[in-house]
Amino acid sequence: MAHTLPAATGFLVSARKGGGQAPGPVFATRGAHESVAEALRNQTFDAVLVHSGSPGDAVARAGDTALVLAGELYNREELLTLLPSGGDVRTDAQLVLALLGIYDLHAFRLLNGRFAAAAALGDRLLLATDHAGSVPLYTLPAPGRVLAATEIKALVPATAGTPPAGRPVADARRVRRVPGVHQVPAGTVLDLDVRTGTAVPHRTWAPALSRRVRSEADATDAVRRTLERAVEARTGGTTPLVVLSGGIDSSGVAALAAAHTDGPLDTLSMGTDTANEFAEARVVATHLGSAHREITVPTADLLGQLPYAIWASESVDPDIIEYLLPLTALYRALDGPARRILTGYGADIPLAGMHREDRLPQLDTAVAFDMATFDGLNEMTPVLSGIQGHWSTHPYWDRDVLDLLVPLEAGLKRRYGRDKWVLREAMSALLPQETVTRPKLGVHEGSGTTSSFSLLLMDAGVPDADVHRAKSLVVREIFDRVVVEGLPPAEVRTADAVHQVAARLKETE
Ligand code: ATP
Ligand code: MG
Ligand code: MG
Ligand code: MG
């Protein structure tokens, strides 16, 4: 099956006792909307799907159970072996529904994918994220009516006026300034009782805390094979587009994708008038023979797109927003038909690449901390490319890749004076030597995003020492406009938020 996009890339669902209206759908994700209504024995289950042509493939119904799935699975083949032969299972939604029939909510412990799911059965609504929570999922539960959506902004209208003030949800993070709305944690199924609105969380995945000793050969071989499988599962028989910086992470993905693509791979690099990595990316594109493009975004435009990055990611973390801003600009500049995009995003988290730390205790402390705190940052959200109608997916955060990389003992991550050693060694036969040994450069550095954002604030009068705090305030200010108040990002100006924050900081001096 060759699909550019999953059957659905977002949803809003309402599960309720008796009648009532579901709220109208509001998404940053681009796509057609399709309404689904399923009258079950004990509840009414309504959904609006964001899709690109076959919304029916994102819905499954059997007996008194209905399910919607946004996103896709990467271990279909092994999951199919769990079903009795002769079953009619064509789509990922049908597969998850069939597994629910056998395992109930434990079905979600089996899945390797990039998805959010909602399933209605009896008086229950199950809300599930993938192991990494890579497709964000939010809920507004109340007695008699539970709402859930892949974007906060789809739930905001329901928080105004009439009741559902919402109920507390154990273990779930509240959303800033949106009463009653909680984010379903990563690697979790919430088992909600629609009658009472109460939720019981079940963790379905957690990053390893132990570390494994492996020989160099064994570790590098496992990394190459596991990453290759993750890339292959994500190409879906299409010609993917790899967003390529010429760093080891995206270059590794591009090399493996090229091997699984008939004909040349497509690669794309972005830069600004301040900084770019074009020369380094070109080395890789030439080596792989990819059809390569470069996009230059003026720095003023880049900073002007902050409202889009926040609108799409619904993140309030200023560091994350600096990583996501150049990618937002890249995706927004990518006109034309919908693409399946592979990235090298996230490799630095299990390998502690961005910490530039060569002491093993500190390196493993960074891995343990980052793997314990990624949830809720929305770093991996598909909405970032979804605002332009594209689907992005990140092989380094494949469940099997993480289950391999996280527990490698720190001496395999830093070795012979080299960071991300095991990955570099695993890719060394597939890439030019200068790419394999190239020092890490973050996307926020290579595009000049961090320094340009700092300069913008200092030009507005923010003192050096306050710049990071000011960035955080600017991000919150914009979040309140584009997510909480629901203003379109085109109507929100970065400069206004910067001047407001600068003025506020001056007052409190
Ligand atoms: P390294 O971490 O070693 O620098 P990398 O550049 O591939 O490798 P990051 O810098 O962590 O990884 O960036 C994350 C991902 O974002 C990349 O893997 C790539 O997919 C994408 N990306 C980063 N910079 C660019 C760029 N200038 N153009 C296109 N895509 C980019
Ligand atoms: Mg090829
Ligand atoms: Mg990286
Ligand atoms: Mg980089």
mmCIF file of N, CA, C and O and ligand atoms in Angstrom, residues 243-245 247-251 268-270 277 327 330 343-345 348 420 440-443, ligand 1:
data_model
loop_
_atom_site.group_PDB
_atom_site.id
_atom_site.type_symbol
_atom_site.label_atom_id
_atom_site.label_comp_id
_atom_site.label_asym_id
_atom_site.label_seq_id
_atom_site.Cartn_x
_atom_site.Cartn_y
_atom_site.Cartn_z
ATOM 1 N N VAL A 243 13.802 16.045 4.935
ATOM 2 C CA VAL A 243 14.296 17.379 5.243
ATOM 3 C C VAL A 243 15.705 17.224 5.809
ATOM 4 O O VAL A 243 15.921 16.608 6.846
ATOM 5 N N LEU A 244 16.656 17.777 5.053
ATOM 6 C CA LEU A 244 18.066 17.422 5.185
ATOM 7 C C LEU A 244 18.916 18.637 5.544
ATOM 8 O O LEU A 244 18.906 19.647 4.843
ATOM 9 N N SER A 245 19.690 18.481 6.641
ATOM 10 C CA SER A 245 20.600 19.564 7.050
ATOM 11 C C SER A 245 22.040 19.243 6.687
ATOM 12 O O SER A 245 22.892 20.122 6.733
ATOM 13 N N GLY A 247 23.545 17.173 8.664
ATOM 14 C CA GLY A 247 23.989 16.603 9.948
ATOM 15 C C GLY A 247 23.829 15.094 9.894
ATOM 16 O O GLY A 247 23.154 14.555 9.013
ATOM 17 N N ILE A 248 24.450 14.403 10.839
ATOM 18 C CA ILE A 248 24.443 12.941 10.793
ATOM 19 C C ILE A 248 23.021 12.370 10.910
ATOM 20 O O ILE A 248 22.702 11.340 10.286
ATOM 21 N N ASP A 249 22.141 13.038 11.665
ATOM 22 C CA ASP A 249 20.823 12.448 11.922
ATOM 23 C C ASP A 249 19.977 12.395 10.647
ATOM 24 O O ASP A 249 19.484 11.338 10.258
ATOM 25 N N SER A 250 19.808 13.536 9.998
ATOM 26 C CA SER A 250 18.992 13.541 8.780
ATOM 27 C C SER A 250 19.719 12.883 7.617
ATOM 28 O O SER A 250 19.090 12.265 6.751
ATOM 29 N N SER A 251 21.050 12.949 7.607
ATOM 30 C CA SER A 251 21.796 12.305 6.519
ATOM 31 C C SER A 251 21.655 10.787 6.620
ATOM 32 O O SER A 251 21.546 10.099 5.601
ATOM 33 N N LEU A 268 15.359 18.273 0.845
ATOM 34 C CA LEU A 268 15.070 19.702 0.929
ATOM 35 C C LEU A 268 15.804 20.306 2.120
ATOM 36 O O LEU A 268 15.767 19.753 3.218
ATOM 37 N N SER A 269 16.466 21.426 1.886
ATOM 38 C CA SER A 269 17.168 22.129 2.961
ATOM 39 C C SER A 269 16.658 23.545 3.068
ATOM 40 O O SER A 269 16.335 24.167 2.057
ATOM 41 N N MET A 270 16.614 24.053 4.300
ATOM 42 C CA MET A 270 16.260 25.462 4.475
ATOM 43 C C MET A 270 17.422 26.219 5.093
ATOM 44 O O MET A 270 18.254 25.650 5.795
ATOM 45 N N GLU A 277 23.056 25.732 6.189
ATOM 46 C CA GLU A 277 23.924 24.552 6.122
ATOM 47 C C GLU A 277 23.880 23.980 4.709
ATOM 48 O O GLU A 277 23.998 22.773 4.518
ATOM 49 N N LEU A 327 11.604 24.907 10.994
ATOM 50 C CA LEU A 327 10.912 23.825 10.290
ATOM 51 C C LEU A 327 9.521 24.276 9.850
ATOM 52 O O LEU A 327 9.055 23.928 8.758
ATOM 53 N N LEU A 330 10.013 26.202 6.786
ATOM 54 C CA LEU A 330 10.334 25.282 5.689
ATOM 55 C C LEU A 330 9.057 24.635 5.147
ATOM 56 O O LEU A 330 8.814 24.625 3.930
ATOM 57 N N THR A 343 12.151 13.011 8.739
ATOM 58 C CA THR A 343 13.115 13.919 9.359
ATOM 59 C C THR A 343 14.143 13.117 10.166
ATOM 60 O O THR A 343 13.957 11.928 10.424
ATOM 61 N N GLY A 344 15.182 13.808 10.589
ATOM 62 C CA GLY A 344 16.153 13.209 11.513
ATOM 63 C C GLY A 344 15.924 13.741 12.915
ATOM 64 O O GLY A 344 16.806 13.664 13.766
ATOM 65 N N TYR A 345 14.724 14.249 13.140
ATOM 66 C CA TYR A 345 14.404 14.893 14.409
ATOM 67 C C TYR A 345 14.472 13.890 15.566
ATOM 68 O O TYR A 345 14.044 12.755 15.447
ATOM 69 N N ASP A 348 18.969 13.295 18.908
ATOM 70 C CA ASP A 348 19.832 13.838 19.961
ATOM 71 C C ASP A 348 19.315 13.565 21.369
ATOM 72 O O ASP A 348 20.066 13.688 22.333
ATOM 73 N N LYS A 420 27.495 10.898 19.633
ATOM 74 C CA LYS A 420 26.613 10.030 18.840
ATOM 75 C C LYS A 420 27.423 8.964 18.091
ATOM 76 O O LYS A 420 27.145 8.646 16.929
ATOM 77 N N LYS A 440 27.853 18.136 15.569
ATOM 78 C CA LYS A 440 26.440 18.451 15.679
ATOM 79 C C LYS A 440 26.193 19.959 15.597
ATOM 80 O O LYS A 440 26.940 20.760 16.154
ATOM 81 N N LEU A 441 25.158 20.338 14.836
ATOM 82 C CA LEU A 441 24.738 21.736 14.795
ATOM 83 C C LEU A 441 23.210 21.735 14.822
ATOM 84 O O LEU A 441 22.578 21.194 13.923
ATOM 85 N N GLY A 442 22.630 22.304 15.859
ATOM 86 C CA GLY A 442 21.167 22.292 15.997
ATOM 87 C C GLY A 442 20.507 23.135 14.924
ATOM 88 O O GLY A 442 21.088 24.106 14.433
ATOM 89 N N VAL A 443 19.285 22.768 14.582
ATOM 90 C CA VAL A 443 18.547 23.497 13.546
ATOM 91 C C VAL A 443 18.348 24.966 13.943
ATOM 92 O O VAL A 443 18.346 25.857 13.092
HETATM 93 P P1 ATP B 1 22.797 16.924 14.035
HETATM 94 O O1 ATP B 1 21.895 16.828 15.229
HETATM 95 O O2 ATP B 1 23.993 16.088 14.166
HETATM 96 O O3 ATP B 1 23.072 18.351 13.682
HETATM 97 P P2 ATP B 1 20.708 16.955 12.110
HETATM 98 O O4 ATP B 1 21.072 18.297 11.612
HETATM 99 O O5 ATP B 1 20.174 16.005 11.120
HETATM 100 O O6 ATP B 1 21.944 16.270 12.820
HETATM 101 P P3 ATP B 1 19.173 18.428 14.101
HETATM 102 O O7 ATP B 1 20.129 19.527 13.968
HETATM 103 O O8 ATP B 1 18.920 17.889 15.470
HETATM 104 O O9 ATP B 1 19.623 17.097 13.282
HETATM 105 O O10 ATP B 1 17.803 18.856 13.407
HETATM 106 C C1 ATP B 1 16.657 18.043 13.524
HETATM 107 C C2 ATP B 1 16.105 17.699 12.166
HETATM 108 O O11 ATP B 1 15.490 18.859 11.559
HETATM 109 C C3 ATP B 1 17.105 17.243 11.155
HETATM 110 O O12 ATP B 1 17.448 15.893 11.315
HETATM 111 C C4 ATP B 1 16.429 17.524 9.837
HETATM 112 O O13 ATP B 1 15.507 16.523 9.481
HETATM 113 C C5 ATP B 1 15.709 18.820 10.157
HETATM 114 N N1 ATP B 1 16.555 19.967 9.801
HETATM 115 C C6 ATP B 1 17.442 20.586 10.602
HETATM 116 N N2 ATP B 1 18.033 21.613 9.965
HETATM 117 C C7 ATP B 1 17.515 21.629 8.733
HETATM 118 C C8 ATP B 1 17.714 22.435 7.583
HETATM 119 N N3 ATP B 1 18.570 23.460 7.595
HETATM 120 N N4 ATP B 1 17.017 22.157 6.453
HETATM 121 C C9 ATP B 1 16.151 21.141 6.422
HETATM 122 N N5 ATP B 1 15.918 20.350 7.488
HETATM 123 C C10 ATP B 1 16.579 20.578 8.618
#
